[in-house]
Amino acid sequence: MAFVPRLLVLALLPVILLLGAQVGYRPLGHALQAQTLLSSWLPPLLQDIVLLNRPRVKVRQGTVVGTTFRDGLPQPVEVFRGIPYALPPVGDRRFRRAQPIPDSDNTFDASQFGPRCPGKQLIPIKGNTGSSEDCLTVNVFRPQGVKEKLPVAIYVHGGAYNRGTAAMHNTASMVGWSDKPFIGATFNYRIGALGFLPSTITAEEDILNLGLHDQILLFKWVQDNIEAFGGDPNQVTLFGLSAGAHSIAHHIMNSDLGDTYFHRAIIESGAATSRAVHPYNGRLHEDQFREFVEAAGCKDIPPTEVMRCLRSQPSDAVINASFTVFDRYNPSVRWAFQPVIDGELIKQRPIDAWKSGRWNQVPILTGFNTNEGTYYVPRAMSRSAEFTDFFRTLLPAYSESDIRTIDALYPDPATDPSSPYVETRDIPVGAQYKRVEAAYGHYAYACPVRQTATFASQGQEVPVFLYRWAVNKTVLTGANHGDQMPYETFNPEVREISPTQEEIAGMLHAYFTSFIVAGDPNAVPGRYPHRPLWENYDASVQEGKRIMVFGEGNDERAGGGHVGVPAQMVEDEWSRRECDFWWTKAGISD
C-alpha cells in the first residue's frame, strides 16, 4: 500500500523542490533561532524523496546530507558543505569566542557552501554565496566508497586576515585526482575586525585573536566528527596559503597544542615570522582600534561600554567600519586586524619561540614564490626616494642604517645600470616597481619561509621540504603570491592550458597529496613516478642545502614560448644574501 503514496510524492516532487528553493539553504547554526531544517518543514517520507540517493553522514549535531561531484574527476567525490561548527557569532555572541554546536538528531541539507565571513575581497570568488556574520561553517570532501580510515587534510584559507573564504580552494579536484585517497576539509573563520581586533579593551574581555580561536574550534570539530566521514583523526595535515599559512605556523609555535589536532603541515607563502607580530597593546593596534570604534558609531563611549556598543550596532556598521580602517592602512601595507601576542595562542615573538625550541615538531613542507610582492607594492613607484620612504613607513622601528642597507641590497636602477631591477618589460609600471616588489616579497614572504625551513630542519628531528614556485603567470606579476593554488588542486583551469602546464600541476599535486597521505612527498609514485626525488632540507650543512623549484623558465601563460623545467632540485642560493639581512631583523617589532 506504500506504493501509491510514493507515486503521489513523486508527482509532487516539482512542488517540493520549488518549496525547497523558496525556503533556501539554511545552515545548521540557525537551528536554535528558527525552524529551518528539512525535518521542520517536510515529513519523513518527503525527506526520503528530496534527499534520495544523496550521501549522508551522522555527526554529533545531526545527519548531514551532501552531494556527489563527478564531472571532470577520475573518481566521484562526496561533498558535504556549509556544516556549521559553531553557534552563529551574532548579536551578543559577536566579539566573543565561538561556541560549539549542540548535539541533535536533525537532518541537514549540506549541498551548498555557507556564506563567507565578511571581508574586503581582492578578487571575485567563484560560487559566491554572499557574506554574513553567521559564517562559521566547514566543508568535507571524501572519495566515494570510503571503507577505511583515511588521512585528513584541513585547508586554512588566506587573505591577509581581512578577506578570503573556504570556497576559493578546489578541494574536490584535489581529492578526486589523488592517487591515494584522503579526506579534505575547508572552513571559514572570522576575519577583519570581527576576527582580529587587538587592543587593551579587547584583551581585558579575553577576545584577542578570535579568528585563531575559530580555527582551533574547527580542529576540535574534526577530531570529534571526521571518523564519521571515514577519516583518521590521528593523521591530520594542516595546509594553507598566505594568512592561512601564517596561522598554521602560529599553531605550530603554540606548544600547548602538541599533536592533539594535527600531525603534518604544508605552509605556503607564509610563516610565523612573516611581517611583525606585535603585543596586543602596540601603538599601531590601539590607533586602529580607536579608528574602528569611531567608524562603527561608538565614539565618546566609556571604555567599559565600548564592546557593548559594538555588539549592539547593525552588522553593516561594523563591517563597513572594518573595511574603512583596512583601506586606510592598505597602501602602506601596515594592515589592520592582524594576530597579536596574546600570551595564550601566541605567547611570545615567533622568533623567540623558534629559538626556545618549544614548538610542535611535525613534518613540514613549505615554500614561496619568486615574485611574492607584486600584489602589494605601488606599481607606479618611479623615484628612488619613494623606495626608501616606502620602507621607512612600513618599518618605523628600523634605523636609518637599516634603511640604507636595504637601499644597497637592492641596487637602484636609477644609478646602477647593472642593477637586476632595471625595468626592461613593456608594461605600465614605474622605474622602481621591480625593485620594491623584490624587496617587499623577500621581507614579507620568501625569507621568513626559508627561515622556517632553517629552524625546523636543524638537527633533523622531523623532515622538512622546501620549494620555490617560478611559473610566470603574466609579464607584470611573474610568479605571484598564490599562483600555485590551482596547480596543487590539479584544477582544470591550469592543467588544460598546455601539456607542460598539466605536467607542472600534476607533479605539484602528486607531491602535496603524497605528503598528506604519508608525510613524504616522494612516497606515492602515482601518475608521475619519475618525478625528481624531493630531498629533505637540511640547514645544518654549510653547503648543499637543496630546494625544489617548480616551473623555472616557464612563461607560456605570460605569452612566451618557453616551457622551462617542470620540477628540479637545485642548490638553495636564490636571494640568499638578501635573506641573511632580513633574518637579522626578525626580532624587531616594526
C-alpha atoms as one frame of an Amber mdcrd trajectory, in Angstrom:
protein
   0.000   0.000   0.000   3.010   2.292   0.384   3.385   2.299  -3.413   0.521
   4.752  -4.006   1.770   7.404  -1.542   5.202   7.192  -3.094   3.718   7.785
  -6.567   1.910  10.788  -5.113   5.148  12.101  -3.667   6.900  11.671  -6.990
   4.108  13.580  -8.700   4.504  16.382  -6.172   8.289  16.417  -6.415   8.492
  19.621  -8.556   6.408  21.430  -5.946   8.609  20.062  -3.170  11.752  21.228
  -4.929  10.240  24.667  -5.545   9.383  24.903  -1.870  12.939  23.961  -1.026
  14.258  26.670  -3.310  11.978  29.252  -1.691  12.920  28.223   1.820  16.534
  28.338   0.717  19.671  26.895   2.176  19.952  27.452   5.911  22.956  26.069
   7.781  22.835  24.095  10.980  23.663  27.078  13.121  20.197  28.545  12.594
  18.550  25.560  14.260  18.196  27.305  17.597  16.850  30.516  16.034  14.127
  29.262  13.708  12.639  26.052  12.381  14.542  25.983   9.111  15.798  22.425
   8.905  14.463  19.911   6.454  12.916  17.968   9.297  10.914  21.027  10.335
   9.126  21.572   7.009   8.998  18.141   5.374   7.522  14.932   6.778   9.873
  11.920   6.822   8.507  10.385   3.618   9.046  13.576   1.631  12.516  13.954
   3.103  13.341  10.493   1.762  12.364  11.582  -1.751  14.024  15.017  -1.720
  17.284  13.587  -0.371  17.056  10.410  -2.459  20.390   8.820  -3.338  22.435
  11.567  -1.735  25.319  10.696   0.611  24.602  11.183   4.291  26.694  11.101
   7.433  25.647  11.176  11.085  27.687  13.677  13.058  27.141  14.904  16.595
  24.830  17.759  15.630  22.689  15.692  13.277  22.669  13.934   9.919  24.250
  15.892   7.071  23.129  15.148   3.524  25.633  16.070   0.837  26.043  15.804
  -2.908  28.327  13.893  -5.284  30.717  15.542  -7.751  31.605  13.541 -10.863
  32.259  15.933 -13.752  35.911  16.082 -14.747  37.038  13.780 -11.949  38.519
  10.281 -12.322  36.588   9.181  -9.239  33.419  10.594  -7.658  33.824  12.824
  -4.622  31.118  13.109  -1.981  30.824  16.675  -0.780  29.230  17.971   2.417
  29.204  21.768   2.509  28.052  24.513   4.811  28.083  22.453   8.027  28.281
  24.843  10.994  30.962  24.010  13.525  29.956  26.802  15.923  26.907  28.719
  17.026  26.335  31.867  14.955  28.669  34.580  16.340  25.993  37.259  16.083
  24.182  39.545  18.495  25.639  39.223  21.953  27.955  36.468  20.644  29.661
  38.976  18.333  33.213  39.711  19.516  33.218  36.635  21.732  34.852  33.238
  21.444  32.793  30.905  19.283  30.790  28.175  20.987  30.313  24.633  19.616
  27.049  23.448  18.089  24.965  21.326  20.497  24.166  17.714  19.652  20.897
  16.975  17.863  19.101  14.370  15.750  18.061  16.753  12.975  18.696  16.234
   9.276  20.517  18.986   7.405  20.940  19.859   3.754  24.709  20.153   3.204
  24.597  20.731  -0.547  25.872  24.327  -0.716  28.663  26.406   0.732  27.606
  28.576   3.626  28.102  32.339   3.420  31.650  33.607   3.666  32.770  35.701
   6.609  32.609  39.450   5.866  35.858  40.590   4.299  37.311  43.101   1.865
  37.626  40.769  -1.129  40.531  41.338  -3.506  39.384  39.102  -6.369  35.971
  37.715  -7.407  35.006  34.428  -5.760  33.509  31.609  -7.809  30.268  30.213
  -6.455  29.771  33.335  -4.372  27.247  32.658  -1.597  27.343  36.155  -0.149
  28.657  37.088   3.250  27.222  37.007   6.739  28.456  37.204  10.296  26.880
  33.746  10.628  29.680  32.148   8.639  31.449  29.540  10.771  30.958  26.510
   8.540  33.046  23.546   7.420  33.048  21.595   4.160  34.128  17.954   3.891
  35.233  16.186   0.687  35.711  12.422   0.571  36.223   9.850  -2.183  33.103
   7.830  -2.849  33.126   4.362  -1.331  35.323   5.011   1.701  35.876   1.721
   3.534  38.882   2.507   5.729  40.055   5.369   7.871  41.752   7.836   5.557
  44.272  10.620   6.183  42.721  14.061   6.535  43.836  17.437   5.168  42.391
  20.688   6.549  42.811  23.738   4.307  43.156  27.102   6.079  42.357  29.887
   3.619  44.401  33.055   3.274  43.587  36.677   2.604  45.640  38.964   4.882
  43.229  38.095   7.731  40.783  40.502   6.070  39.437  38.586   3.069  39.176
  35.108   1.601  36.912  32.116   2.041  36.994  28.324   2.038  35.266  28.257
  -1.354  38.383  29.668  -3.059  40.085  26.250  -2.914  39.034  23.490  -5.338
  39.358  20.754  -2.741  37.054  18.392  -4.637  39.527  18.328  -7.527  42.478
  17.812  -5.194  40.746  14.855  -3.526  39.316  13.401  -6.725  42.648  13.320
  -8.564  44.731  11.972  -5.688  46.406   8.618  -6.381  45.931   7.624  -2.741
  42.627   8.515  -1.076  42.323  11.152   1.601  39.598  13.355   3.041  39.732
  17.123   2.599  38.133  19.773   4.769  37.875  23.537   4.311  36.246  26.112
   6.554  35.564  29.762   7.209  36.839  31.675  10.214  36.220  35.253  11.282
  38.403  37.839   9.585  38.775  41.611   9.700  37.757  43.393  12.878  35.269
  40.628  13.719  38.115  38.125  13.971  41.170  40.167  14.875  40.579  43.307
  16.942  43.608  43.847  19.186  43.599  46.483  21.934  43.765  46.836  25.683
  39.964  46.792  25.861  39.587  43.551  23.895  42.405  41.977  25.906  40.512
  42.750  29.110  37.493  40.934  27.639  39.707  37.968  26.661  38.720  38.201
  23.000  42.039  38.603  21.200  42.790  36.521  18.092  39.206  35.286  17.761
  39.903  34.045  14.234  42.659  31.766  15.523  40.316  30.504  18.244  37.766
  29.752  15.495  40.395  27.669  13.736  41.152  25.662  16.860  37.436  25.066
  17.433  37.260  23.709  13.882  40.234  21.439  14.562  38.331  20.107  17.581
  35.251  19.567  15.396  37.357  17.496  13.007  38.695  15.395  15.874  35.146
  14.768  17.105  33.449  14.109  13.760  35.832  13.148  10.971  35.694   9.418
  11.735  32.019   9.509  10.761  33.149  10.546   7.255  35.802   7.822   7.156
  38.706   9.995   8.282  41.525   9.205  10.676  41.809  11.903  13.378  45.361
  10.735  14.069  46.532  11.567  10.535  45.672  15.227  10.062  47.625  17.601
   7.833  47.065  21.346   8.020  47.750  23.174   4.786  47.188  26.732   3.729
  48.355  29.782   1.848  49.363  33.273   2.986  47.378  34.180   6.122  46.321
  30.540   6.268  49.998  29.596   6.264  50.790  32.229   8.900  48.002  30.755
  11.030  49.315  27.207  10.711  52.769  28.423  11.665  51.351  30.119  14.773
  49.658  26.851  15.752  52.977  25.060  15.286  54.603  27.636  17.576  51.904
  27.055  20.221  53.461  24.154  22.108  50.327  23.773  24.243  48.536  22.214
  21.260  51.083  19.400  20.932  49.933  16.772  18.440  46.320  16.902  19.579
  44.882  18.399  16.409  47.412  17.976  13.584  50.410  15.858  12.655  51.847
  17.394   9.463  51.827  20.841   7.867  52.058  22.372   4.394  52.879  26.069
   4.785  52.614  28.024   1.516  53.970  31.574   1.281  53.666  32.251   4.975
  55.460  31.864   8.281  55.118  32.758  11.932  57.908  35.298  11.418  56.281
  36.847   8.335  55.835  40.572   8.899  55.683  41.525  12.583  53.571  40.144
  15.405  53.103  42.921  17.950  51.859  42.903  21.527  48.101  43.492  21.586
  48.559  46.993  23.042  51.088  48.246  20.495  50.540  51.819  19.380  49.503
  50.843  15.863  46.854  48.441  17.165  45.475  50.965  19.652  45.236  53.610
  16.915  43.461  51.213  14.568  41.100  50.088  17.336  40.167  53.689  18.138
  39.559  54.459  14.460  37.425  51.343  14.088  35.318  52.159  17.158  34.685
  55.670  15.840  33.839  54.435  12.339  31.404  51.884  13.796  29.464  54.622
  15.603  30.717  54.085  19.150  32.756  57.264  19.617  32.959  59.000  23.018
  31.721  55.966  24.942  33.302  54.931  28.276  35.854  52.125  27.797  33.725
  49.735  29.842  30.827  50.212  27.407  32.684  50.076  24.094  32.208  46.362
  23.429  28.558  46.522  24.466  28.094  49.283  21.898  29.912  47.349  19.174
  27.783  44.266  19.817  24.598  46.304  19.517  25.476  48.008  16.233  23.925
  46.856  12.934  26.043  44.363  11.049  26.626  46.775   8.158  28.007  49.420
  10.506  30.579  47.050  11.974  31.567  45.518   8.631  31.882  48.874   6.859
  33.983  50.222   9.720  36.295  47.238   9.340  36.634  47.917   5.600  37.233
  51.634   6.180  40.114  51.114   8.578  41.668  48.346   6.487  41.578  50.536
   3.367  43.137  53.428   5.278  46.254  51.387   6.069  46.352  49.190   2.979
  48.587  51.485   0.843  51.346  51.320   3.473  50.872  47.537   3.844  50.588
  48.154   7.609  47.382  46.172   7.617  44.810  46.456  10.352  43.241  43.486
  12.153  46.110  41.020  12.494  47.094  38.323  15.021  48.939  39.613  18.071
  50.915  38.361  21.035  48.157  37.456  23.489  50.001  35.267  25.995  47.794
  32.301  25.091  47.834  31.282  21.432  50.828  33.466  20.578  52.821  33.598
  23.778  55.868  35.473  22.533  57.528  36.767  19.412  57.677  33.874  16.932
  61.438  34.259  16.526  61.800  33.698  20.275  59.552  30.632  20.101  61.770
  29.181  17.384  64.918  29.869  19.383  63.434  28.348  22.537  62.865  25.026
  20.792  59.329  24.884  22.200  57.278  24.223  19.110  55.305  21.296  17.736
  57.799  19.223  15.805  55.791  17.891  12.876  56.909  17.168   9.297  56.761
  20.404   7.299  56.534  21.124   3.579  56.909  24.840   2.924  57.763  27.226
   0.122  57.482  30.611  -1.522  57.028  32.154  -4.962  59.595  34.121  -6.944
  57.526  37.323  -7.094  55.664  37.434  -3.792  55.365  41.221  -3.684  53.594
  42.083  -6.922  50.065  42.313  -5.459  51.037  44.630  -2.654  53.513  47.335
  -3.677  52.819  50.572  -5.605  53.081  49.850  -9.321  53.676  53.487 -10.214
  56.726  53.894  -7.954  59.293  55.723 -10.052  61.670  57.719  -7.812  64.482
  56.382  -5.645  63.244  58.362  -2.652  59.869  56.627  -2.897  61.602  53.282
  -2.406  63.290  54.274   0.840  60.216  56.165   2.063  58.107  53.057   1.498
  60.263  51.041   3.895  60.527  53.874   6.425  56.733  53.863   6.609  56.381
  50.089   6.592  59.170  49.527   9.136  59.278  52.516  11.522  61.361  50.614
  14.086  64.189  50.183  11.583  67.106  52.586  11.908  68.368  54.846   9.139
  71.316  52.495   8.891  68.879  49.639   8.209  67.144  51.669   5.503  70.496
  52.404   3.859  71.301  48.684   3.967  68.014  47.864   2.217  68.771  50.552
  -0.358  72.163  48.964  -1.050  70.931  45.356  -1.045  68.584  46.175  -3.914
  70.720  48.216  -6.348  68.924  51.314  -7.571  68.214  51.102 -11.316  68.307
  54.906 -11.453  72.005  54.971 -10.562  73.261  51.470 -11.384  72.788  50.325
 -14.998  73.807  46.790 -13.974  71.021  46.525 -11.382  68.853  43.416 -11.851
  65.902  45.714 -11.189  66.288  47.797 -14.347  62.841  47.693 -15.950  63.066
  46.231 -19.450  59.490  44.992 -19.816  56.983  46.897 -21.916  54.404  47.280
 -19.156  52.848  50.319 -17.414  54.898  50.407 -14.197  57.291  52.873 -12.598
  61.053  52.531 -12.741  61.239  51.404  -9.089  58.435  48.818  -9.229  60.572
  45.763  -9.978  62.924  46.755  -7.165  60.316  47.378  -4.480  58.434  44.203
  -5.461  61.539  42.110  -4.891  62.439  43.756  -1.584  58.937  43.544  -0.149
  58.476  39.961  -1.347  61.698  38.922   0.360  60.843  40.749   3.589  57.241
  39.588   3.914  57.245  36.069   2.491  60.273  34.429   0.870  62.840  34.988
   3.616  60.527  34.105   6.540  59.576  30.874   4.734  63.220  29.974   4.281
  63.735  30.842   7.961  61.015  28.337   8.903  62.805  25.636   6.912  66.075
  26.546   8.593  64.814  26.432  12.174  62.614  23.366  11.635  65.339  21.337
   9.935  68.141  21.987  12.396  69.050  18.636  13.895  66.617  16.901  11.504
  64.197  15.911  14.265  61.458  15.914  11.620  61.624  16.015   7.804  61.383
  19.417   6.130  60.855  20.046   2.412  61.357  23.475   0.801  60.214  24.751
  -2.620  60.191  27.856  -4.811  57.381  28.414  -7.333  58.713  30.007 -10.536
  55.995  29.685 -13.224  55.462  33.126 -14.802  51.735  33.773 -14.953  51.840
  37.236 -16.548  54.528  39.650 -17.695  53.538  42.044 -14.911  53.200  39.692
 -11.960  55.652  36.895 -12.755  55.343  34.006 -10.285  52.971  35.832  -7.998
  51.719  35.279  -4.458  49.175  32.442  -4.507  49.694  31.421  -8.135  50.334
  27.785  -7.203  46.908  27.182  -5.631  45.101  25.920  -8.783  48.109  23.728
  -9.560  48.095  21.969  -6.196  44.434  21.067  -6.710  45.056  19.909 -10.309
  42.415  22.411 -11.341  41.270  22.243 -14.986  41.827  25.994 -15.373  45.581
  25.359 -15.425  46.008  21.727 -16.437  44.077  22.292 -19.680  46.299  25.182
 -20.825  49.060  23.006 -22.273  50.786  19.651 -21.739  53.560  21.399 -19.809
  51.130  23.181 -17.503  49.405  19.852 -16.906  52.744  18.251 -16.047  53.672
  21.014 -13.595  50.241  20.826 -11.973  50.350  17.045 -11.872  53.740  16.984
 -10.200  52.876  19.602  -7.574  49.583  17.826  -6.856  51.377  14.472  -6.608
  53.989  15.813  -4.189  51.402  17.536  -1.985  48.959  14.633  -1.828  51.781
  12.169  -1.170  52.860  14.331   1.770  49.255  14.443   3.021  48.813  10.672
   2.992  52.340   9.616   4.002  54.262  12.594   5.377  56.687  12.289   2.453
  56.222  13.937  -0.979  58.043  11.027  -2.618  56.169   8.114  -1.028  53.364
   7.747  -3.597  54.635   7.338  -7.201  51.181   7.791  -8.735  50.826   9.223
 -12.232  54.284  10.815 -12.068  56.570   8.023 -10.815  59.668   9.549 -12.454
  59.351  12.996 -10.917  62.549  14.221  -9.191  63.277  12.987  -5.688  62.408
  15.790  -3.277  65.282  15.797  -0.817  64.985  16.855   2.814  66.083  20.396
   3.518  68.981  20.368   5.969  70.083  23.712   7.387  72.791  22.080   9.487
  75.081  21.639   6.481  77.245  24.561   5.363  76.991  23.666   1.690  74.484
  21.667  -0.291  71.137  22.921   1.040  68.652  21.803  -1.593  65.327  23.224
  -2.697  62.707  22.048  -5.207  61.952  24.613  -7.922  58.756  24.342  -9.979
  58.461  25.750 -13.489  61.742  27.658 -13.728  61.867  29.357 -17.129  58.217
  28.662 -17.993  56.466  31.709 -19.462  53.669  30.075 -21.500  50.897  31.837
 -19.587  52.702  35.164 -19.955  52.653  34.831 -23.738  56.135  33.395 -24.164
  57.265  30.203 -25.821  59.450  28.731 -23.102  58.340  25.613 -21.225  61.208
  25.586 -18.735  61.682  22.710 -16.303  58.591  21.320 -14.513  60.454  20.408
 -11.312  64.101  20.225 -10.300  66.237  20.088  -7.159  68.819  22.897  -7.018
  71.202  24.497  -4.531  69.369  26.931  -2.257  71.186  30.108  -3.262  68.313
  32.242  -4.594  68.421  35.671  -2.847  70.441  34.198  -0.004  72.315  37.450
   0.726  69.107  39.454   0.985  67.524  36.908   3.311  70.566  36.953   5.560
  69.829  40.635   6.221  66.095  40.233   6.764  66.722  37.404   9.216  68.780
  39.715  11.428  65.674  41.896  11.763  63.167  39.149  12.547  63.008  40.149
  16.218  62.344  43.830  15.603  58.776  44.899  16.295  58.115  47.053  13.276
